[in-house]
């Protein structure tokens, strides 16, 4: 995914030369999700909502996710107004899960009924059309840091949607996971295992030397090394019991609203 959040996952692939014989694809999460579902990708990251819509066709790679157990810094609602005065909401077009999370929070947690419009993820443009903007990824991370740096004088309020979810449910939020199409996993178990191992060890290596990863990444990103190191260690890449409980709770609430079919169980690929 062409977001900073995946850099630790891909970091070690470059060093180890793993997966060089596979074709790697880079795109926004919404497009990668569509490609996996359509069968144009065999293994890839998938936004949680899209997983829930197609769980029957997919096998989840264990122990790999993009989420957070508390604030995530890069999934935010931004507004010049207090929430109670928000009437219109612009939802960023690269997100599937965070925009549904935002709707749940508005409607079920805060008891508000704003009008929604979907737009490309550009906060100034979104705030020209709507009272509040929901964005993910690097744009959202920038908004968090601008607000932190400016302090109380900042004209915009920034709401971290993973923090809101955690306060609401007591659980981590999982935004994306990795999955293979089940037909592919059945036909090529060795490839799924190899890809899983490559990602896992890449991630472990990156998190072990996170300051070095942040320092190098800062050379070609707008964020400084300390900011990047904090972000990489804020993200939760695990898919353990708590994260799975977070997924099941999100699935239950999303199904109750009619946004996704009910989730039976999470079927994992054997690796
Ligand atoms: C934490 C993030 O999670 C992302 C949120 C997604 C979504 O809302 O659909 C999809 C992929 C994840 O990368 C982020 O992008 O900042």
PDB file of C-alpha atoms and ligand atoms in Angstrom:
ATOM      1  CA  UNK A   1       0.000   0.000   0.000  1.00  0.00           C
ATOM      2  CA  UNK A   2       1.383   3.389  -0.867  1.00  0.00           C
ATOM      3  CA  UNK A   3       1.105   4.664   2.687  1.00  0.00           C
ATOM      4  CA  UNK A   4       3.850   5.103   5.262  1.00  0.00           C
ATOM      5  CA  UNK A   5       2.056   2.606   7.508  1.00  0.00           C
ATOM      6  CA  UNK A   6       3.272  -0.268   5.333  1.00  0.00           C
ATOM      7  CA  UNK A   7       6.885   0.798   5.155  1.00  0.00           C
ATOM      8  CA  UNK A   8       7.958  -1.468   8.050  1.00  0.00           C
ATOM      9  CA  UNK A   9       6.325  -4.379   6.259  1.00  0.00           C
ATOM     10  CA  UNK A  10       8.207  -3.834   3.038  1.00  0.00           C
ATOM     11  CA  UNK A  11      11.438  -2.675   4.637  1.00  0.00           C
ATOM     12  CA  UNK A  12      13.113  -6.035   5.046  1.00  0.00           C
ATOM     13  CA  UNK A  13      11.981  -7.316   1.636  1.00  0.00           C
ATOM     14  CA  UNK A  14      14.420  -4.960  -0.019  1.00  0.00           C
ATOM     15  CA  UNK A  15      17.278  -6.070   2.214  1.00  0.00           C
ATOM     16  CA  UNK A  16      16.636  -9.788   2.083  1.00  0.00           C
ATOM     17  CA  UNK A  17      15.745  -9.903  -1.595  1.00  0.00           C
ATOM     18  CA  UNK A  18      12.714 -12.001  -0.640  1.00  0.00           C
ATOM     19  CA  UNK A  19       9.825 -12.241  -3.084  1.00  0.00           C
ATOM     20  CA  UNK A  20      11.941 -11.023  -5.998  1.00  0.00           C
ATOM     21  CA  UNK A  21      10.413 -13.728  -8.150  1.00  0.00           C
ATOM     22  CA  UNK A  22       6.892 -12.447  -7.468  1.00  0.00           C
ATOM     23  CA  UNK A  23       5.228  -9.464  -9.088  1.00  0.00           C
ATOM     24  CA  UNK A  24       4.616  -6.783  -6.462  1.00  0.00           C
ATOM     25  CA  UNK A  25       1.855  -4.208  -6.950  1.00  0.00           C
ATOM     26  CA  UNK A  26       1.583  -0.830  -5.238  1.00  0.00           C
ATOM     27  CA  UNK A  27      -1.660   1.153  -5.022  1.00  0.00           C
ATOM     28  CA  UNK A  28      -4.152   2.764  -2.660  1.00  0.00           C
ATOM     29  CA  UNK A  29      -5.936   0.385  -0.241  1.00  0.00           C
ATOM     30  CA  UNK A  30      -9.318   0.726  -1.969  1.00  0.00           C
ATOM     31  CA  UNK A  31      -7.833  -0.363  -5.333  1.00  0.00           C
ATOM     32  CA  UNK A  32      -5.777  -3.220  -3.835  1.00  0.00           C
ATOM     33  CA  UNK A  33      -8.884  -4.516  -2.040  1.00  0.00           C
ATOM     34  CA  UNK A  34     -10.823  -4.478  -5.322  1.00  0.00           C
ATOM     35  CA  UNK A  35      -7.978  -6.235  -7.162  1.00  0.00           C
ATOM     36  CA  UNK A  36      -7.815  -9.055  -4.600  1.00  0.00           C
ATOM     37  CA  UNK A  37     -11.575  -9.564  -4.686  1.00  0.00           C
ATOM     38  CA  UNK A  38     -11.638  -9.478  -8.511  1.00  0.00           C
ATOM     39  CA  UNK A  39      -8.865 -12.083  -8.721  1.00  0.00           C
ATOM     40  CA  UNK A  40      -6.341  -9.681 -10.276  1.00  0.00           C
ATOM     41  CA  UNK A  41      -4.193 -10.112  -7.144  1.00  0.00           C
ATOM     42  CA  UNK A  42      -3.645 -13.490  -5.454  1.00  0.00           C
ATOM     43  CA  UNK A  43      -2.395 -12.234  -2.082  1.00  0.00           C
ATOM     44  CA  UNK A  44      -2.694  -8.706  -0.768  1.00  0.00           C
ATOM     45  CA  UNK A  45      -3.769  -6.278   1.892  1.00  0.00           C
ATOM     46  CA  UNK A  46      -7.503  -5.831   2.177  1.00  0.00           C
ATOM     47  CA  UNK A  47      -9.442  -3.162   3.994  1.00  0.00           C
ATOM     48  CA  UNK A  48     -11.367  -4.794   6.870  1.00  0.00           C
ATOM     49  CA  UNK A  49     -14.772  -3.863   5.418  1.00  0.00           C
ATOM     50  CA  UNK A  50     -13.953  -5.463   2.081  1.00  0.00           C
ATOM     51  CA  UNK A  51     -12.738  -8.561   3.907  1.00  0.00           C
ATOM     52  CA  UNK A  52     -16.069  -8.737   5.735  1.00  0.00           C
ATOM     53  CA  UNK A  53     -17.927  -8.438   2.406  1.00  0.00           C
ATOM     54  CA  UNK A  54     -15.916 -11.263   0.810  1.00  0.00           C
ATOM     55  CA  UNK A  55     -14.780 -13.371   3.796  1.00  0.00           C
ATOM     56  CA  UNK A  56     -16.124 -16.561   2.195  1.00  0.00           C
ATOM     57  CA  UNK A  57     -13.648 -16.264  -0.698  1.00  0.00           C
ATOM     58  CA  UNK A  58     -10.615 -15.330   1.394  1.00  0.00           C
ATOM     59  CA  UNK A  59      -8.063 -16.954   3.716  1.00  0.00           C
ATOM     60  CA  UNK A  60      -6.441 -14.545   6.167  1.00  0.00           C
ATOM     61  CA  UNK A  61      -2.668 -14.503   6.678  1.00  0.00           C
ATOM     62  CA  UNK A  62      -2.059 -14.991  10.423  1.00  0.00           C
ATOM     63  CA  UNK A  63      -0.343 -12.451  12.603  1.00  0.00           C
ATOM     64  CA  UNK A  64      -0.362  -9.566  10.137  1.00  0.00           C
ATOM     65  CA  UNK A  65      -2.579  -6.477  10.190  1.00  0.00           C
ATOM     66  CA  UNK A  66      -2.629  -2.684  10.176  1.00  0.00           C
ATOM     67  CA  UNK A  67      -4.364  -1.378  13.256  1.00  0.00           C
ATOM     68  CA  UNK A  68      -3.892   0.263  16.620  1.00  0.00           C
ATOM     69  CA  UNK A  69      -4.801  -0.348  20.225  1.00  0.00           C
ATOM     70  CA  UNK A  70      -5.667   3.273  20.962  1.00  0.00           C
ATOM     71  CA  UNK A  71      -4.862   6.355  18.826  1.00  0.00           C
ATOM     72  CA  UNK A  72      -3.495   5.531  15.353  1.00  0.00           C
ATOM     73  CA  UNK A  73      -2.529   9.108  14.304  1.00  0.00           C
ATOM     74  CA  UNK A  74      -3.375   8.469  10.647  1.00  0.00           C
ATOM     75  CA  UNK A  75      -7.144   7.943  10.610  1.00  0.00           C
ATOM     76  CA  UNK A  76      -8.760  11.227  11.489  1.00  0.00           C
ATOM     77  CA  UNK A  77     -11.815  13.422  11.266  1.00  0.00           C
ATOM     78  CA  UNK A  78     -10.883  17.085  10.820  1.00  0.00           C
ATOM     79  CA  UNK A  79     -13.234  20.014  11.332  1.00  0.00           C
ATOM     80  CA  UNK A  80     -13.322  23.690  12.263  1.00  0.00           C
ATOM     81  CA  UNK A  81     -16.605  23.037  14.110  1.00  0.00           C
ATOM     82  CA  UNK A  82     -17.503  21.137  17.287  1.00  0.00           C
ATOM     83  CA  UNK A  83     -19.008  17.735  16.423  1.00  0.00           C
ATOM     84  CA  UNK A  84     -22.504  18.753  17.484  1.00  0.00           C
ATOM     85  CA  UNK A  85     -22.542  21.459  14.760  1.00  0.00           C
ATOM     86  CA  UNK A  86     -21.368  19.185  11.945  1.00  0.00           C
ATOM     87  CA  UNK A  87     -24.086  18.767   9.288  1.00  0.00           C
ATOM     88  CA  UNK A  88     -22.060  17.576   6.289  1.00  0.00           C
ATOM     89  CA  UNK A  89     -19.178  15.085   6.183  1.00  0.00           C
ATOM     90  CA  UNK A  90     -16.716  14.476   3.337  1.00  0.00           C
ATOM     91  CA  UNK A  91     -15.439  10.882   3.284  1.00  0.00           C
ATOM     92  CA  UNK A  92     -12.026  10.229   1.685  1.00  0.00           C
ATOM     93  CA  UNK A  93     -12.274   8.024  -1.385  1.00  0.00           C
ATOM     94  CA  UNK A  94      -9.193   5.854  -0.613  1.00  0.00           C
ATOM     95  CA  UNK A  95     -10.759   4.428   2.562  1.00  0.00           C
ATOM     96  CA  UNK A  96     -13.363   1.725   2.996  1.00  0.00           C
ATOM     97  CA  UNK A  97     -13.061   0.833   6.689  1.00  0.00           C
ATOM     98  CA  UNK A  98     -12.361   4.206   8.266  1.00  0.00           C
ATOM     99  CA  UNK A  99     -15.268   5.842   6.474  1.00  0.00           C
ATOM    100  CA  UNK A 100     -17.618   3.185   7.853  1.00  0.00           C
ATOM    101  CA  UNK A 101     -16.053   3.587  11.296  1.00  0.00           C
ATOM    102  CA  UNK A 102     -16.690   7.338  11.013  1.00  0.00           C
ATOM    103  CA  UNK A 103     -20.353   6.735  10.124  1.00  0.00           C
ATOM    104  CA  UNK A 104     -20.771   4.330  13.065  1.00  0.00           C
ATOM    105  CA  UNK A 105     -19.254   6.861  15.428  1.00  0.00           C
ATOM    106  CA  UNK A 106     -21.445   9.680  14.120  1.00  0.00           C
ATOM    107  CA  UNK A 107     -24.663   7.730  14.105  1.00  0.00           C
ATOM    108  CA  UNK A 108     -24.353   5.216  16.948  1.00  0.00           C
ATOM    109  CA  UNK A 109     -21.937   6.907  19.340  1.00  0.00           C
ATOM    110  CA  UNK A 110     -22.659  10.602  18.937  1.00  0.00           C
ATOM    111  CA  UNK A 111     -26.286  10.325  17.816  1.00  0.00           C
ATOM    112  CA  UNK A 112     -25.779  12.619  14.805  1.00  0.00           C
ATOM    113  CA  UNK A 113     -27.187  12.269  11.294  1.00  0.00           C
ATOM    114  CA  UNK A 114     -24.923  14.255   8.954  1.00  0.00           C
ATOM    115  CA  UNK A 115     -25.085  14.147   5.151  1.00  0.00           C
ATOM    116  CA  UNK A 116     -22.154  12.360   3.530  1.00  0.00           C
ATOM    117  CA  UNK A 117     -20.258  13.016   0.326  1.00  0.00           C
ATOM    118  CA  UNK A 118     -17.267  11.010  -0.989  1.00  0.00           C
ATOM    119  CA  UNK A 119     -14.288  13.002  -2.255  1.00  0.00           C
ATOM    120  CA  UNK A 120     -10.586  12.573  -3.060  1.00  0.00           C
ATOM    121  CA  UNK A 121      -8.559  12.792   0.174  1.00  0.00           C
ATOM    122  CA  UNK A 122      -7.524  16.459   0.190  1.00  0.00           C
ATOM    123  CA  UNK A 123      -8.487  18.083   3.493  1.00  0.00           C
ATOM    124  CA  UNK A 124      -8.620  21.777   2.381  1.00  0.00           C
ATOM    125  CA  UNK A 125     -10.770  20.876  -0.645  1.00  0.00           C
ATOM    126  CA  UNK A 126     -12.990  18.589   1.456  1.00  0.00           C
ATOM    127  CA  UNK A 127     -13.529  21.332   4.035  1.00  0.00           C
ATOM    128  CA  UNK A 128     -14.651  23.680   1.277  1.00  0.00           C
ATOM    129  CA  UNK A 129     -17.480  21.261   0.491  1.00  0.00           C
ATOM    130  CA  UNK A 130     -18.291  19.894   3.956  1.00  0.00           C
ATOM    131  CA  UNK A 131     -18.082  20.693   7.687  1.00  0.00           C
ATOM    132  CA  UNK A 132     -15.809  17.741   8.434  1.00  0.00           C
ATOM    133  CA  UNK A 133     -13.314  15.597   6.508  1.00  0.00           C
ATOM    134  CA  UNK A 134     -12.453  11.921   7.138  1.00  0.00           C
ATOM    135  CA  UNK A 135      -9.035  10.910   5.805  1.00  0.00           C
ATOM    136  CA  UNK A 136      -6.504   8.100   6.240  1.00  0.00           C
ATOM    137  CA  UNK A 137      -2.829   7.562   5.560  1.00  0.00           C
ATOM    138  CA  UNK A 138      -0.149  10.204   5.140  1.00  0.00           C
ATOM    139  CA  UNK A 139      -2.612  13.093   4.652  1.00  0.00           C
ATOM    140  CA  UNK A 140      -4.230  12.245   7.984  1.00  0.00           C
ATOM    141  CA  UNK A 141      -0.878  11.792   9.746  1.00  0.00           C
ATOM    142  CA  UNK A 142       0.075  15.280   8.550  1.00  0.00           C
ATOM    143  CA  UNK A 143      -3.177  16.693   9.993  1.00  0.00           C
ATOM    144  CA  UNK A 144      -2.445  15.077  13.374  1.00  0.00           C
ATOM    145  CA  UNK A 145       1.062  16.503  13.514  1.00  0.00           C
ATOM    146  CA  UNK A 146       0.045  19.968  12.316  1.00  0.00           C
ATOM    147  CA  UNK A 147      -2.558  20.111  15.087  1.00  0.00           C
ATOM    148  CA  UNK A 148      -0.119  18.848  17.736  1.00  0.00           C
ATOM    149  CA  UNK A 149       2.542  21.325  16.703  1.00  0.00           C
ATOM    150  CA  UNK A 150       0.168  24.289  16.551  1.00  0.00           C
ATOM    151  CA  UNK A 151      -1.338  23.559  19.976  1.00  0.00           C
ATOM    152  CA  UNK A 152      -4.529  25.223  21.210  1.00  0.00           C
ATOM    153  CA  UNK A 153      -4.422  28.012  18.591  1.00  0.00           C
ATOM    154  CA  UNK A 154      -4.932  25.530  15.718  1.00  0.00           C
ATOM    155  CA  UNK A 155      -8.093  26.355  13.736  1.00  0.00           C
ATOM    156  CA  UNK A 156      -8.985  22.687  13.179  1.00  0.00           C
ATOM    157  CA  UNK A 157     -10.081  20.010  15.619  1.00  0.00           C
ATOM    158  CA  UNK A 158      -8.637  16.586  14.844  1.00  0.00           C
ATOM    159  CA  UNK A 159     -10.423  13.460  16.096  1.00  0.00           C
ATOM    160  CA  UNK A 160      -8.436  10.218  16.033  1.00  0.00           C
ATOM    161  CA  UNK A 161     -11.004   7.594  15.010  1.00  0.00           C
ATOM    162  CA  UNK A 162      -9.071   4.646  16.465  1.00  0.00           C
ATOM    163  CA  UNK A 163      -8.935   6.441  19.815  1.00  0.00           C
ATOM    164  CA  UNK A 164     -12.709   6.962  19.609  1.00  0.00           C
ATOM    165  CA  UNK A 165     -13.239   3.277  18.754  1.00  0.00           C
ATOM    166  CA  UNK A 166     -11.058   2.173  21.661  1.00  0.00           C
ATOM    167  CA  UNK A 167     -12.925   4.437  24.106  1.00  0.00           C
ATOM    168  CA  UNK A 168     -16.253   3.197  22.743  1.00  0.00           C
ATOM    169  CA  UNK A 169     -15.531  -0.550  22.740  1.00  0.00           C
ATOM    170  CA  UNK A 170     -12.357  -1.070  24.809  1.00  0.00           C
ATOM    171  CA  UNK A 171     -10.855  -2.916  21.818  1.00  0.00           C
ATOM    172  CA  UNK A 172      -8.121  -2.365  19.248  1.00  0.00           C
ATOM    173  CA  UNK A 173      -9.157  -1.275  15.766  1.00  0.00           C
ATOM    174  CA  UNK A 174      -7.984  -3.329  12.786  1.00  0.00           C
ATOM    175  CA  UNK A 175      -8.117  -1.349   9.542  1.00  0.00           C
ATOM    176  CA  UNK A 176      -6.612  -3.835   7.133  1.00  0.00           C
ATOM    177  CA  UNK A 177      -5.357  -7.398   7.014  1.00  0.00           C
ATOM    178  CA  UNK A 178      -3.619  -9.593   4.475  1.00  0.00           C
ATOM    179  CA  UNK A 179      -5.449 -12.335   2.676  1.00  0.00           C
ATOM    180  CA  UNK A 180      -5.172 -14.769  -0.201  1.00  0.00           C
ATOM    181  CA  UNK A 181      -8.061 -15.870  -2.355  1.00  0.00           C
ATOM    182  CA  UNK A 182      -8.998 -19.308  -1.013  1.00  0.00           C
ATOM    183  CA  UNK A 183      -8.729 -20.922  -4.426  1.00  0.00           C
ATOM    184  CA  UNK A 184      -5.191 -19.570  -4.763  1.00  0.00           C
ATOM    185  CA  UNK A 185      -4.230 -20.610  -1.206  1.00  0.00           C
ATOM    186  CA  UNK A 186      -5.478 -24.151  -1.900  1.00  0.00           C
ATOM    187  CA  UNK A 187      -3.557 -24.403  -5.175  1.00  0.00           C
ATOM    188  CA  UNK A 188      -0.340 -22.687  -3.995  1.00  0.00           C
ATOM    189  CA  UNK A 189       0.095 -23.217  -0.245  1.00  0.00           C
ATOM    190  CA  UNK A 190       3.879 -22.868  -0.580  1.00  0.00           C
ATOM    191  CA  UNK A 191       3.632 -19.395  -2.101  1.00  0.00           C
ATOM    192  CA  UNK A 192       1.263 -18.199   0.634  1.00  0.00           C
ATOM    193  CA  UNK A 193       3.652 -19.544   3.262  1.00  0.00           C
ATOM    194  CA  UNK A 194       6.629 -17.863   1.588  1.00  0.00           C
ATOM    195  CA  UNK A 195       4.882 -14.503   1.305  1.00  0.00           C
ATOM    196  CA  UNK A 196       3.685 -14.678   4.891  1.00  0.00           C
ATOM    197  CA  UNK A 197       7.163 -15.496   6.174  1.00  0.00           C
ATOM    198  CA  UNK A 198       8.721 -12.712   4.100  1.00  0.00           C
ATOM    199  CA  UNK A 199       6.299 -10.103   5.465  1.00  0.00           C
ATOM    200  CA  UNK A 200       6.596 -11.341   9.038  1.00  0.00           C
ATOM    201  CA  UNK A 201      10.370 -11.312   9.053  1.00  0.00           C
ATOM    202  CA  UNK A 202      10.487  -7.992   7.204  1.00  0.00           C
ATOM    203  CA  UNK A 203       8.245  -6.486   9.870  1.00  0.00           C
ATOM    204  CA  UNK A 204      10.209  -7.993  12.748  1.00  0.00           C
ATOM    205  CA  UNK A 205      13.464  -6.676  11.289  1.00  0.00           C
ATOM    206  CA  UNK A 206      12.017  -3.191  10.752  1.00  0.00           C
ATOM    207  CA  UNK A 207      10.591  -2.952  14.276  1.00  0.00           C
ATOM    208  CA  UNK A 208      13.888  -4.128  15.801  1.00  0.00           C
ATOM    209  CA  UNK A 209      15.720  -1.245  14.158  1.00  0.00           C
ATOM    210  CA  UNK A 210      12.849   1.206  14.007  1.00  0.00           C
ATOM    211  CA  UNK A 211      15.013   4.300  14.568  1.00  0.00           C
ATOM    212  CA  UNK A 212      17.188   3.386  11.620  1.00  0.00           C
ATOM    213  CA  UNK A 213      14.139   2.722   9.443  1.00  0.00           C
ATOM    214  CA  UNK A 214      12.680   6.080  10.470  1.00  0.00           C
ATOM    215  CA  UNK A 215      15.969   7.889   9.831  1.00  0.00           C
ATOM    216  CA  UNK A 216      16.283   6.485   6.313  1.00  0.00           C
ATOM    217  CA  UNK A 217      12.612   6.952   5.487  1.00  0.00           C
ATOM    218  CA  UNK A 218      12.801  10.592   6.632  1.00  0.00           C
ATOM    219  CA  UNK A 219      15.161  11.302   3.726  1.00  0.00           C
ATOM    220  CA  UNK A 220      12.385  10.899   1.215  1.00  0.00           C
ATOM    221  CA  UNK A 221       9.332  11.739   3.334  1.00  0.00           C
ATOM    222  CA  UNK A 222       8.086  15.055   4.695  1.00  0.00           C
ATOM    223  CA  UNK A 223       8.132  13.717   8.283  1.00  0.00           C
ATOM    224  CA  UNK A 224      11.169  13.859  10.575  1.00  0.00           C
ATOM    225  CA  UNK A 225      12.744  10.660  11.987  1.00  0.00           C
ATOM    226  CA  UNK A 226      11.252  11.036  15.471  1.00  0.00           C
ATOM    227  CA  UNK A 227       7.769  11.481  14.016  1.00  0.00           C
ATOM    228  CA  UNK A 228       8.142   8.413  11.821  1.00  0.00           C
ATOM    229  CA  UNK A 229       9.546   6.279  14.651  1.00  0.00           C
ATOM    230  CA  UNK A 230       6.607   7.243  16.843  1.00  0.00           C
ATOM    231  CA  UNK A 231       4.159   6.430  14.048  1.00  0.00           C
ATOM    232  CA  UNK A 232       5.698   3.023  13.270  1.00  0.00           C
ATOM    233  CA  UNK A 233       5.567   2.038  16.942  1.00  0.00           C
ATOM    234  CA  UNK A 234       2.031   3.390  17.393  1.00  0.00           C
ATOM    235  CA  UNK A 235       0.726   1.130  14.632  1.00  0.00           C
ATOM    236  CA  UNK A 236      -0.271  -2.347  15.719  1.00  0.00           C
ATOM    237  CA  UNK A 237       0.703  -4.954  13.117  1.00  0.00           C
ATOM    238  CA  UNK A 238      -0.401  -7.930  15.230  1.00  0.00           C
ATOM    239  CA  UNK A 239      -3.452 -10.068  14.667  1.00  0.00           C
ATOM    240  CA  UNK A 240      -3.681 -11.754  18.061  1.00  0.00           C
ATOM    241  CA  UNK A 241      -6.675 -12.527  20.261  1.00  0.00           C
ATOM    242  CA  UNK A 242      -7.415  -8.877  21.140  1.00  0.00           C
ATOM    243  CA  UNK A 243      -7.173  -7.728  17.519  1.00  0.00           C
ATOM    244  CA  UNK A 244      -9.460 -10.574  16.434  1.00  0.00           C
ATOM    245  CA  UNK A 245     -11.933  -9.552  19.136  1.00  0.00           C
ATOM    246  CA  UNK A 246     -11.768  -6.027  17.663  1.00  0.00           C
ATOM    247  CA  UNK A 247     -12.535  -7.411  14.204  1.00  0.00           C
ATOM    248  CA  UNK A 248     -15.489  -9.458  15.490  1.00  0.00           C
ATOM    249  CA  UNK A 249     -16.908  -6.444  17.331  1.00  0.00           C
ATOM    250  CA  UNK A 250     -16.555  -4.223  14.267  1.00  0.00           C
ATOM    251  CA  UNK A 251     -18.136  -6.966  12.142  1.00  0.00           C
ATOM    252  CA  UNK A 252     -21.046  -7.311  14.567  1.00  0.00           C
ATOM    253  CA  UNK A 253     -21.737  -3.578  14.626  1.00  0.00           C
ATOM    254  CA  UNK A 254     -21.350  -3.218  10.849  1.00  0.00           C
ATOM    255  CA  UNK A 255     -23.669  -6.190  10.210  1.00  0.00           C
ATOM    256  CA  UNK A 256     -26.263  -4.759  12.628  1.00  0.00           C
ATOM    257  CA  UNK A 257     -26.333  -1.626  10.447  1.00  0.00           C
ATOM    258  CA  UNK A 258     -26.684  -3.746   7.291  1.00  0.00           C
ATOM    259  CA  UNK A 259     -23.325  -2.613   5.896  1.00  0.00           C
ATOM    260  CA  UNK A 260     -21.778  -6.105   5.711  1.00  0.00           C
ATOM    261  CA  UNK A 261     -23.100  -9.675   5.908  1.00  0.00           C
ATOM    262  CA  UNK A 262     -22.662 -11.402   9.305  1.00  0.00           C
ATOM    263  CA  UNK A 263     -19.172 -12.883   9.783  1.00  0.00           C
ATOM    264  CA  UNK A 264     -19.156 -16.558  10.747  1.00  0.00           C
ATOM    265  CA  UNK A 265     -15.538 -17.074  11.689  1.00  0.00           C
ATOM    266  CA  UNK A 266     -12.192 -15.768  10.517  1.00  0.00           C
ATOM    267  CA  UNK A 267     -10.680 -18.455   8.285  1.00  0.00           C
ATOM    268  CA  UNK A 268      -6.875 -18.374   8.253  1.00  0.00           C
ATOM    269  CA  UNK A 269      -4.509 -19.636   5.593  1.00  0.00           C
ATOM    270  CA  UNK A 270      -2.280 -22.440   6.866  1.00  0.00           C
ATOM    271  CA  UNK A 271       1.287 -21.178   6.892  1.00  0.00           C
TER     272      UNK A 271
HETATM  273  C1  LIG B   1      -4.208   3.016   9.679  1.00  0.00           C
HETATM  274  C2  LIG B   1      -4.551   3.113   8.422  1.00  0.00           C
HETATM  275  O1  LIG B   1      -5.330   2.105   7.937  1.00  0.00           O
HETATM  276  C3  LIG B   1      -5.775   2.054   6.601  1.00  0.00           C
HETATM  277  C4  LIG B   1      -7.196   2.217   6.491  1.00  0.00           C
HETATM  278  C5  LIG B   1      -7.928   1.630   5.479  1.00  0.00           C
HETATM  279  C6  LIG B   1      -9.379   1.951   5.287  1.00  0.00           C
HETATM  280  O2  LIG B   1      -9.909   2.806   5.997  1.00  0.00           O
HETATM  281  O3  LIG B   1     -10.025   1.365   4.404  1.00  0.00           O
HETATM  282  C7  LIG B   1      -7.291   0.726   4.613  1.00  0.00           C
HETATM  283  C8  LIG B   1      -5.996   0.383   4.791  1.00  0.00           C
HETATM  284  C9  LIG B   1      -5.207   0.839   5.937  1.00  0.00           C
HETATM  285  O4  LIG B   1      -3.934   1.203   5.538  1.00  0.00           O
HETATM  286  C10 LIG B   1      -4.098   4.248   7.594  1.00  0.00           C
HETATM  287  O5  LIG B   1      -4.118   4.202   6.380  1.00  0.00           O
HETATM  288  O6  LIG B   1      -3.657   5.250   8.141  1.00  0.00           O
END
